[in-house]
mmCIF file of C-alpha atoms in Angstrom:
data_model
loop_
_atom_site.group_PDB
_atom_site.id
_atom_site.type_symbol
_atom_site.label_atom_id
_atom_site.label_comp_id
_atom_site.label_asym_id
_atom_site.label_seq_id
_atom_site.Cartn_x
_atom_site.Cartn_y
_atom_site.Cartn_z
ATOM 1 C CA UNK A 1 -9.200 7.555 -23.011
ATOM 2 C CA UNK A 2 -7.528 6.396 -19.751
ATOM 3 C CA UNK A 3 -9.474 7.251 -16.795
ATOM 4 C CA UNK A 4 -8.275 7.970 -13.479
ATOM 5 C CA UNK A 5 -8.317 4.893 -10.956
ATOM 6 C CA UNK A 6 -11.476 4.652 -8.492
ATOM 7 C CA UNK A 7 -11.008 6.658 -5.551
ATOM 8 C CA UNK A 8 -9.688 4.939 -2.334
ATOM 9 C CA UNK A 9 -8.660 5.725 0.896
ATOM 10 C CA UNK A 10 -5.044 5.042 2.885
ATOM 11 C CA UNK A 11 -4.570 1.720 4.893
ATOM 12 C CA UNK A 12 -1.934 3.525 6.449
ATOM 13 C CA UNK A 13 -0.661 7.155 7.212
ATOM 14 C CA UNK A 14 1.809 8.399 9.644
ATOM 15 C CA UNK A 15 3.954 11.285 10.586
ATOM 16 C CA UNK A 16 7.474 10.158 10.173
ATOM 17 C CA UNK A 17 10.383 12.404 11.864
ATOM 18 C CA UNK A 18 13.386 12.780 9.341
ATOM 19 C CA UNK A 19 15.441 15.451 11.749
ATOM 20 C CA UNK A 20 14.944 17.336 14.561
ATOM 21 C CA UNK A 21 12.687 19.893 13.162
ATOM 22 C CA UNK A 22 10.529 18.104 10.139
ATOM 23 C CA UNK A 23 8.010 15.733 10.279
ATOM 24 C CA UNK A 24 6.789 14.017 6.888
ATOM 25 C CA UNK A 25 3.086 13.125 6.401
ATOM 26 C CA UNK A 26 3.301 9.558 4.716
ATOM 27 C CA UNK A 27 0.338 7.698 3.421
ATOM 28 C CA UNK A 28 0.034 4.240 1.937
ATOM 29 C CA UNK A 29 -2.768 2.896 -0.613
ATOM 30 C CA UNK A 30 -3.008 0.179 -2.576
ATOM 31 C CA UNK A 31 -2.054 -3.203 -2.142
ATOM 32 C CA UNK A 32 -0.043 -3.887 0.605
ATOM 33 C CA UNK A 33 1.889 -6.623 -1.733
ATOM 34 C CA UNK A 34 2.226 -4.761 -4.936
ATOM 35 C CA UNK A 35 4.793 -3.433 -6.561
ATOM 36 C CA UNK A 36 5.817 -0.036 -4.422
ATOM 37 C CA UNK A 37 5.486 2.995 -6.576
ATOM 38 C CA UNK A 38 6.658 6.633 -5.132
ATOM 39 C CA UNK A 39 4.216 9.407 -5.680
ATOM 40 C CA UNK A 40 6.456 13.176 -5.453
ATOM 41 C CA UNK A 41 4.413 15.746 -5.836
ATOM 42 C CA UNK A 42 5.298 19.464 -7.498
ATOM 43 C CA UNK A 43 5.544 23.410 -6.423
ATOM 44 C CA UNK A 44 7.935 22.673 -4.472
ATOM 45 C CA UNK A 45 5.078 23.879 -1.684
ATOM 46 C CA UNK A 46 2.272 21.616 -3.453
ATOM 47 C CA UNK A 47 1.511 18.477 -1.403
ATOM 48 C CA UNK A 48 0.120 15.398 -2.230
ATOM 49 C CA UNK A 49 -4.324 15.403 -2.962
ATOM 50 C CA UNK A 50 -6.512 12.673 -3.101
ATOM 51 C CA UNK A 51 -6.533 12.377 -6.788
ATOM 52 C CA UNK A 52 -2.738 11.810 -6.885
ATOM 53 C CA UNK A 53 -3.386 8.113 -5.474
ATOM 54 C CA UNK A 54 -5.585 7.041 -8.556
ATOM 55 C CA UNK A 55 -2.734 7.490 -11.430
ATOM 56 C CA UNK A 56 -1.895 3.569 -9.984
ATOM 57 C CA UNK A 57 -4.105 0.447 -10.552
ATOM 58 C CA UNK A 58 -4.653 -0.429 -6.352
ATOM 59 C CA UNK A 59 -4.780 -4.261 -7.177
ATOM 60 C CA UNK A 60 -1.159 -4.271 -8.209
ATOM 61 C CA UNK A 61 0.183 -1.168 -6.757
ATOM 62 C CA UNK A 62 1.380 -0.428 -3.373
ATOM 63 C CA UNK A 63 1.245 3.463 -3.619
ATOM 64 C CA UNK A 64 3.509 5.359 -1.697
ATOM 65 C CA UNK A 65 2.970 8.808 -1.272
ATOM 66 C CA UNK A 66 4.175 12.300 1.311
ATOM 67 C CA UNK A 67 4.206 15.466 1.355
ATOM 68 C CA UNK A 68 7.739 17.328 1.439
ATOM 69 C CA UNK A 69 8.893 19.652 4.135
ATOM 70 C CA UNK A 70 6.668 22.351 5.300
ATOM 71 C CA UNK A 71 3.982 21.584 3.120
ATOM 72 C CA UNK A 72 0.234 19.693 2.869
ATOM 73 C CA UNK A 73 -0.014 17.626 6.392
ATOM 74 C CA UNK A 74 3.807 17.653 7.051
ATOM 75 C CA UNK A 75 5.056 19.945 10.049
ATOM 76 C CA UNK A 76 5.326 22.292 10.989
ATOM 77 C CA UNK A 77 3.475 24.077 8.215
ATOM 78 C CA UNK A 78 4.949 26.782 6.099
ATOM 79 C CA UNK A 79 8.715 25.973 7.154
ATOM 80 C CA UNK A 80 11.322 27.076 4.969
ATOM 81 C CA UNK A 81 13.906 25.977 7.509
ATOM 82 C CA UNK A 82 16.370 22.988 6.176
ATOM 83 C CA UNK A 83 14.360 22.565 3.334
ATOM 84 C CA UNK A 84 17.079 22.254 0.168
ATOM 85 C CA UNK A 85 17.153 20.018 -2.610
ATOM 86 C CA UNK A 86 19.464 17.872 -0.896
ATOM 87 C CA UNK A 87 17.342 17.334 2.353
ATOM 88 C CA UNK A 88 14.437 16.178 0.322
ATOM 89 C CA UNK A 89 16.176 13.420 -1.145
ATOM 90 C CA UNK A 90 17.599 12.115 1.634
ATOM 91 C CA UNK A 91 14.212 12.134 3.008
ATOM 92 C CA UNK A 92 12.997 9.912 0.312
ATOM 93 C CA UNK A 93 15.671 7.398 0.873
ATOM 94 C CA UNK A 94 14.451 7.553 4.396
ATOM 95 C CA UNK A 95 11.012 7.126 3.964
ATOM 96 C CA UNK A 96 12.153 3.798 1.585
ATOM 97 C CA UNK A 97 14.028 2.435 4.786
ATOM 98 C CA UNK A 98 11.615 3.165 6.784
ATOM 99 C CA UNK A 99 9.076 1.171 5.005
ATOM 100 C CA UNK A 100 11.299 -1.553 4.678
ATOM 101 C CA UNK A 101 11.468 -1.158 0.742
ATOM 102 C CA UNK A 102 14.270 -2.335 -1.427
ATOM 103 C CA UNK A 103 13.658 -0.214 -4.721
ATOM 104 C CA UNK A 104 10.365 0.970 -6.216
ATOM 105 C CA UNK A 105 8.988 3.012 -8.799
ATOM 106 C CA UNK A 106 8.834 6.446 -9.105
ATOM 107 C CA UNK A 107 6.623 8.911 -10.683
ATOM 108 C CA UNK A 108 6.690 12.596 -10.268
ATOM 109 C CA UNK A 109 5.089 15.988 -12.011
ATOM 110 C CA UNK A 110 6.689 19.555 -12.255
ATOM 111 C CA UNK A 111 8.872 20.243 -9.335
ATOM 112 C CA UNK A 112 8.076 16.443 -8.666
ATOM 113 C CA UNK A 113 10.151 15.248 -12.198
ATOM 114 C CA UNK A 114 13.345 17.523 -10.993
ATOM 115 C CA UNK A 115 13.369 16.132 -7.466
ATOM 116 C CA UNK A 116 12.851 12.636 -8.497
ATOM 117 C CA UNK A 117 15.419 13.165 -11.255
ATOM 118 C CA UNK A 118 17.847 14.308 -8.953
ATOM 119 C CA UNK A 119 16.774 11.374 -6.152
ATOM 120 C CA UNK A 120 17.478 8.799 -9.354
ATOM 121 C CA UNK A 121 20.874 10.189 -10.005
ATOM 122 C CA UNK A 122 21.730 10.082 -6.269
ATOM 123 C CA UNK A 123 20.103 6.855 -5.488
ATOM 124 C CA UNK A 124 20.366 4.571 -9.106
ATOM 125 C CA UNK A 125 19.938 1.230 -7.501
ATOM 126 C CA UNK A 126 16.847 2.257 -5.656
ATOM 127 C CA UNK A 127 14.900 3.174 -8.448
ATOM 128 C CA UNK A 128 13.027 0.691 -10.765
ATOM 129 C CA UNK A 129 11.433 3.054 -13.034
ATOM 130 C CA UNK A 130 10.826 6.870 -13.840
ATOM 131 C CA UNK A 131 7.172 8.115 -15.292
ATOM 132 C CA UNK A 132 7.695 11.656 -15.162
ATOM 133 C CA UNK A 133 5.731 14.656 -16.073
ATOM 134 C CA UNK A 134 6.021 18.104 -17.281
ATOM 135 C CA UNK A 135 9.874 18.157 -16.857
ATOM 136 C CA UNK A 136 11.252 21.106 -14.817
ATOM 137 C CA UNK A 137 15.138 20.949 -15.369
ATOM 138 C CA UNK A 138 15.392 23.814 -12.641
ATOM 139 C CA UNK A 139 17.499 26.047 -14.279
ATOM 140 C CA UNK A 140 17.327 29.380 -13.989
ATOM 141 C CA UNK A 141 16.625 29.962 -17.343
ATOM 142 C CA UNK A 142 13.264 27.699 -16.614
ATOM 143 C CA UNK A 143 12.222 30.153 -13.587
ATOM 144 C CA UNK A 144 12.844 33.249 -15.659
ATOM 145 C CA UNK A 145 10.471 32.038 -18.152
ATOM 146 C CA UNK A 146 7.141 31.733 -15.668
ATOM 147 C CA UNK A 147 8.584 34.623 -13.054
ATOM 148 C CA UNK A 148 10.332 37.045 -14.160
ATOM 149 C CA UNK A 149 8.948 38.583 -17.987
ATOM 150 C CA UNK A 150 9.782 35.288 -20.035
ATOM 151 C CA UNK A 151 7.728 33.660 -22.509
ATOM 152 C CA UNK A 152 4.984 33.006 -20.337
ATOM 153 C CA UNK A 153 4.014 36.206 -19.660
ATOM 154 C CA UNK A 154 4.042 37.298 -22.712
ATOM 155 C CA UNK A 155 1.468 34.882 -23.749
ATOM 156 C CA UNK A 156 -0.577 35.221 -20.478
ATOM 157 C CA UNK A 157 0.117 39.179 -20.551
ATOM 158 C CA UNK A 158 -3.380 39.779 -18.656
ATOM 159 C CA UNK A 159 -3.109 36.950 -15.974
ATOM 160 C CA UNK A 160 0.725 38.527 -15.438
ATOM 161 C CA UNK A 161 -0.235 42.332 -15.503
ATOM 162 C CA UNK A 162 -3.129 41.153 -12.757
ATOM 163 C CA UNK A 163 0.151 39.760 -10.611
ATOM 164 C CA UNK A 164 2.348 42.481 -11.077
ATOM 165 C CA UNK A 165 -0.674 44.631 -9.767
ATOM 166 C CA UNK A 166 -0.586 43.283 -6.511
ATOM 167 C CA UNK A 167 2.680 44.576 -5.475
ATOM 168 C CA UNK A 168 2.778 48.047 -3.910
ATOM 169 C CA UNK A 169 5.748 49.186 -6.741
ATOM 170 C CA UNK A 170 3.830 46.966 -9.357
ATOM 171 C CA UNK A 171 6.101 46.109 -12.286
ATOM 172 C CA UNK A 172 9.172 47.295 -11.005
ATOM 173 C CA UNK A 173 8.929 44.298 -8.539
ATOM 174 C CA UNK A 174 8.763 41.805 -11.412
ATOM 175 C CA UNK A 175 11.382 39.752 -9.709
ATOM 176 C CA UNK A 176 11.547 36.310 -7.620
ATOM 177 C CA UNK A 177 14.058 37.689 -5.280
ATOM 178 C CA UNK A 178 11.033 40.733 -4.826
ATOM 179 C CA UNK A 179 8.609 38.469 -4.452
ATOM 180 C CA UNK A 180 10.557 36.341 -2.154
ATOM 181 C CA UNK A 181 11.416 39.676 0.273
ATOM 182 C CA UNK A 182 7.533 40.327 0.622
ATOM 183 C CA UNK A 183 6.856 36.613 1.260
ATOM 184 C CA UNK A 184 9.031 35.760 4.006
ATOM 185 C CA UNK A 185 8.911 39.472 5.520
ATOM 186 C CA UNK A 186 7.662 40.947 8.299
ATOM 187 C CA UNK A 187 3.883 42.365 6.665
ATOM 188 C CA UNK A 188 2.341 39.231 7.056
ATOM 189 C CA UNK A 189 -0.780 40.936 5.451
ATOM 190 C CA UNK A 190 0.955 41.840 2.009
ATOM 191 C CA UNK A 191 3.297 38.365 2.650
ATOM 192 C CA UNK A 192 -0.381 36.312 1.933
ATOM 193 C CA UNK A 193 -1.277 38.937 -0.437
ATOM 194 C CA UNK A 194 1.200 38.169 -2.989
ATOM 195 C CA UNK A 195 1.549 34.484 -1.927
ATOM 196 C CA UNK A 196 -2.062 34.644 -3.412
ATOM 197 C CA UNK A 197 -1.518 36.490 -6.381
ATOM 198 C CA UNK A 198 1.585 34.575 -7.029
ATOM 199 C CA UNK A 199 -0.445 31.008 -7.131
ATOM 200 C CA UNK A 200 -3.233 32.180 -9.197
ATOM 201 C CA UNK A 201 -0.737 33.405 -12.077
ATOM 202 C CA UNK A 202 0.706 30.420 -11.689
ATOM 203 C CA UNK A 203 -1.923 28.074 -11.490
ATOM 204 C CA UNK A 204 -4.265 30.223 -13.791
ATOM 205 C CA UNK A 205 -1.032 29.157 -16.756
ATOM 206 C CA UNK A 206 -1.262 25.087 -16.346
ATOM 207 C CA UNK A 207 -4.129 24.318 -18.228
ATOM 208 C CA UNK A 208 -5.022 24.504 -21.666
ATOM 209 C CA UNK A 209 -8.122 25.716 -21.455
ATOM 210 C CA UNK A 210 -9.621 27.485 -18.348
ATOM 211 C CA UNK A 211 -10.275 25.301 -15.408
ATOM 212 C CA UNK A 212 -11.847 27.124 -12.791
ATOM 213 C CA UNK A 213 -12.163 23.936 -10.171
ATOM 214 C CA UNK A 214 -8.313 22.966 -10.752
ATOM 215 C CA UNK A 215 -8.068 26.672 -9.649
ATOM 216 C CA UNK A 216 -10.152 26.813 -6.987
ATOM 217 C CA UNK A 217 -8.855 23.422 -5.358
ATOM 218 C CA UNK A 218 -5.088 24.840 -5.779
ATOM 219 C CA UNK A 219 -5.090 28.256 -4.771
ATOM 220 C CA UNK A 220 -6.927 28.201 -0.711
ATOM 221 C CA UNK A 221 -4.683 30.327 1.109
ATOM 222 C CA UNK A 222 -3.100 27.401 2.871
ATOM 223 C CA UNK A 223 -1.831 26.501 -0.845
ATOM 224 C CA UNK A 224 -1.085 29.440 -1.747
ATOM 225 C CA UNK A 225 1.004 29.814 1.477
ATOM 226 C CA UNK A 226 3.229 26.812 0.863
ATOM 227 C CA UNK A 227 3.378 26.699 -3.112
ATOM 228 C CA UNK A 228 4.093 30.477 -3.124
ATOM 229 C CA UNK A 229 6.878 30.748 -0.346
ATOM 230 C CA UNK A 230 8.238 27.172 -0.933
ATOM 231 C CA UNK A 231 8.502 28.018 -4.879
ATOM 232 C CA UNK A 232 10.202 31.206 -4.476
ATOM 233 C CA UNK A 233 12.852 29.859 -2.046
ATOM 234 C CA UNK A 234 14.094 27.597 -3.985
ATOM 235 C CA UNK A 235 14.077 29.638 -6.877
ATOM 236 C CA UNK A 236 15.644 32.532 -5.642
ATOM 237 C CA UNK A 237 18.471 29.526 -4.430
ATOM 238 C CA UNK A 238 18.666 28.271 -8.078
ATOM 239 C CA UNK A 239 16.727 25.218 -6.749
ATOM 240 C CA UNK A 240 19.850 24.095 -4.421
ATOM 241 C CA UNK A 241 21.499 22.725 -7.666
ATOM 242 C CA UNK A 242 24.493 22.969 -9.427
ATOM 243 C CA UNK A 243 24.842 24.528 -12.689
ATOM 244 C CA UNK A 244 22.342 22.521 -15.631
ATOM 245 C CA UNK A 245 22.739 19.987 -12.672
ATOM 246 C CA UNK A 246 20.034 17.024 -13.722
ATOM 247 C CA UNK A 247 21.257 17.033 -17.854
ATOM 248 C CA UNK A 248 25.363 16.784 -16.909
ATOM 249 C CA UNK A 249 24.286 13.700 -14.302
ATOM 250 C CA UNK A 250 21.999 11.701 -16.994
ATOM 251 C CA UNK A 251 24.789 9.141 -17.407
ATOM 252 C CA UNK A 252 23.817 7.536 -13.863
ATOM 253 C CA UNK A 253 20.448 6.952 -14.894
ATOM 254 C CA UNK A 254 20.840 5.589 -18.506
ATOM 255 C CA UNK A 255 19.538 2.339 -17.739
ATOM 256 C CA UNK A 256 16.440 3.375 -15.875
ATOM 257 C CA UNK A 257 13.184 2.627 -17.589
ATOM 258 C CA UNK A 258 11.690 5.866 -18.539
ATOM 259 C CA UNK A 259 8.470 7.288 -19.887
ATOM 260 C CA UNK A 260 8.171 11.466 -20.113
ATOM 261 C CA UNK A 261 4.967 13.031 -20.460
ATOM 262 C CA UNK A 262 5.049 16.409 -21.528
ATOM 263 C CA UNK A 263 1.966 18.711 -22.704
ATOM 264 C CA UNK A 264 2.586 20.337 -26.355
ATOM 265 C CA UNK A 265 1.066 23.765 -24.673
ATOM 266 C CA UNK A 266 3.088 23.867 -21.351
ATOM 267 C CA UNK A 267 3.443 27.306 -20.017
ATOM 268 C CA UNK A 268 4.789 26.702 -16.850
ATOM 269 C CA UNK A 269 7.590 24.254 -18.077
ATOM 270 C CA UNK A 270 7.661 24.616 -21.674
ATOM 271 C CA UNK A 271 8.574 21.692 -23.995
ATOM 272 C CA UNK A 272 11.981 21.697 -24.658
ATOM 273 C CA UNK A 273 12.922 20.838 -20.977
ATOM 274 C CA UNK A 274 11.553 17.004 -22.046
ATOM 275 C CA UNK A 275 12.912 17.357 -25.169
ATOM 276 C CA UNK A 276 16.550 17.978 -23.829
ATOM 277 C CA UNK A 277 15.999 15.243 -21.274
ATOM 278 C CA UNK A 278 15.012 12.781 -23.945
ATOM 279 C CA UNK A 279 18.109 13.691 -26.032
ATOM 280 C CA UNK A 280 20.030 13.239 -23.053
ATOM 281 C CA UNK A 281 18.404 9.774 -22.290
ATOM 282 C CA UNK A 282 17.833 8.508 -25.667
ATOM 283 C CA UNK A 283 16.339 5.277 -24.329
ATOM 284 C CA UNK A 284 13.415 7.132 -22.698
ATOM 285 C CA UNK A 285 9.918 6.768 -24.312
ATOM 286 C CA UNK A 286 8.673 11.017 -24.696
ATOM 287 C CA UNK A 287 4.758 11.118 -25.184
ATOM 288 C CA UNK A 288 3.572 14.642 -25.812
ATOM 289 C CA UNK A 289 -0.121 15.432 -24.802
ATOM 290 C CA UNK A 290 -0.587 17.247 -28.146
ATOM 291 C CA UNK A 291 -4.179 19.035 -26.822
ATOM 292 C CA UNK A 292 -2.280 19.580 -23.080
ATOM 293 C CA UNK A 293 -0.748 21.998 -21.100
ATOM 294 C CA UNK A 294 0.610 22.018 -18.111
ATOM 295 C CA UNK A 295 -1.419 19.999 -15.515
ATOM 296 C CA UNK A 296 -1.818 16.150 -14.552
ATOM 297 C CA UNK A 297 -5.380 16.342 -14.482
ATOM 298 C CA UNK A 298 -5.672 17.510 -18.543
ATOM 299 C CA UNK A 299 -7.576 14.258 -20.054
ATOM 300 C CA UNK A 300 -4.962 13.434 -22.537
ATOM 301 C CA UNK A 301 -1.979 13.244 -19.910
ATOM 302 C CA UNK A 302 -3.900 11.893 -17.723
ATOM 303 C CA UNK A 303 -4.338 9.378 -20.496
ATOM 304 C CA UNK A 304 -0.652 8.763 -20.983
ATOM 305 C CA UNK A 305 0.127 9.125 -17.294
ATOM 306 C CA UNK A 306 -2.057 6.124 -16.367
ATOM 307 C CA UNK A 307 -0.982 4.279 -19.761
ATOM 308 C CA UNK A 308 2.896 4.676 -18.580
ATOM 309 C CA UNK A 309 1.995 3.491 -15.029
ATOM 310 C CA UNK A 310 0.250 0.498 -16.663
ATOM 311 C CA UNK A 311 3.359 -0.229 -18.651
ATOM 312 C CA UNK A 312 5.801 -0.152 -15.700
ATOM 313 C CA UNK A 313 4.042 -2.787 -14.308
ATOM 314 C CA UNK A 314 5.357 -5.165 -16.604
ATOM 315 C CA UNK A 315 8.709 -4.219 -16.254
#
């Protein structure tokens, strides 16, 4: 099994100002002369962590990674304002410019595959390669399923009757746009309530088996903050895309390199979201993580992750 890389630190961070309000944390590891390599991390709300540098062999990467708006070390913290679909991937394209990059690699998980999907079907000649990662086609079909009484509450029926607790109407709330109300209202006290409760049920669903550090390191209530609020306002927006957006664009990314990693137990973006991409894209490579779920930190897709970023380099 394929091991994450060593841990290392930045030669180079910065706060980089893409408009008048938002400024991007943007961090650089790796080898300065590598081949660059674009790390986009989920939610949306996530941010980047240390551990998301090390999918990347530092001798012959030049890693590339930020956190999006509002979120992680950007600023200001927590800010839903201008923060679409659209503005993130023109940020990306500005963060390439800005680091004087021609076209690079580009790997993204979750939230992190639908933004750099959408980024490669904007941008085509910037990209050199896709390894993406539990797809997350942003449907609203796909948010139905984890938020409001899909499939993955049924199966996690205890971890979703412990959410729906946490609202003063309890399961008469069972709705994003609910959700949503509370988090960006005026009760800041029941706003960080169910920003909590809405991260645990979330986070509690990526793994396989039970993972109590992934949950403990994802779900502080500066986490919970971002992921929560971040996640539900682009849901509740239909993730500032068009209808079944990213499958009716595939045709401007056919001749992108692309490898899909997708866990056979995903609960949070179940498996037919990579299988419909693949079908779209039939010159992808799909590996399926066939004792996975969820999460990039699950040994076998971290296996395959670090396997596909091996392979790009020899593109």
């Amino acid at each position: 099994m394929q091991q994450l890389f060593p841990e290392i630190e930045p030669y180079q961070s910065e706060l980089l100002a893409v408009d008048a309000t938002h400024q991007l944390y943007v961090e650089q590891c790796g080898n300065p002369q590598g081949q660059p390599v674009l790390f986009i991390h989920g939610g949306p709300g996530a941010g980047c962590s240390t551990k998301d540098r090390r999918f990347f062999d530092p001798e012959k990467y030049r890693i590339v990674l930020f956190d999006q708006r509002g979120c992680g070390r950007s600023k200001p913290f927590g800010s839903l304002t201008d923060n679409e679909t659209s503005f993130l991937v023109a940020d990306i394209e500005k963060i390439r410019h800005h680091l004087s990059i021609e076209s690079w690699h580009v790997f993204g998980g979750s939230w992190g595959s639908t933004l750099a999907l959408v980024y490669a079907q904007s941008h085509p000649q910037s990209v050199l390669s896709l390894v993406l990662r539990g797809i997350f086609l942003g449907r609203p079909q796909d948010t139905q399923w984890t938020f409001e009484g899909g499939g993955g509450t049924r199966i996690f029926a205890d971890y979703w009757h412990e959410y729906l607790a946490c609202f003063p109407d309890g399961e008469s709330q069972q709705s994003i746009k609910a959700a949503y109300d509370i988090m960006t209202g005026d009760d800041k006290a029941l706003a960080k309530k169910i920003a909590n409760a809405w991260a645990n049920w979330e986070i509690r669903c990526c793994t396989l088996e039970p993972n109590e550090e992934f949950l403990a390191g994802a779900t502080d209530d500066d986490s919970s903050w971002t992921l929560s609020r971040h996640e539900a306002h682009f849901m509740v927006h239909d993730c500032f895309l068009t209808d079944n957006q990213i499958l009716a664009n595939c045709e401007k990314i056919t001749e992108i390199p692309m490898i899909i990693v997708h866990g056979r137990y995903d609960i949070v973006c179940p498996f037919d979201n990579a299988w419909l991409l693949h079908q779209a894209l039939p010159k992808s490579q799909l590996v399926i993580s066939k004792t996975a779920g969820h999460a990039s930190i699950e040994p076998e897709t971290t296996h395959h992750l670090i396997n596909a970023t091996n392979k790009m380099l020899t593109l």
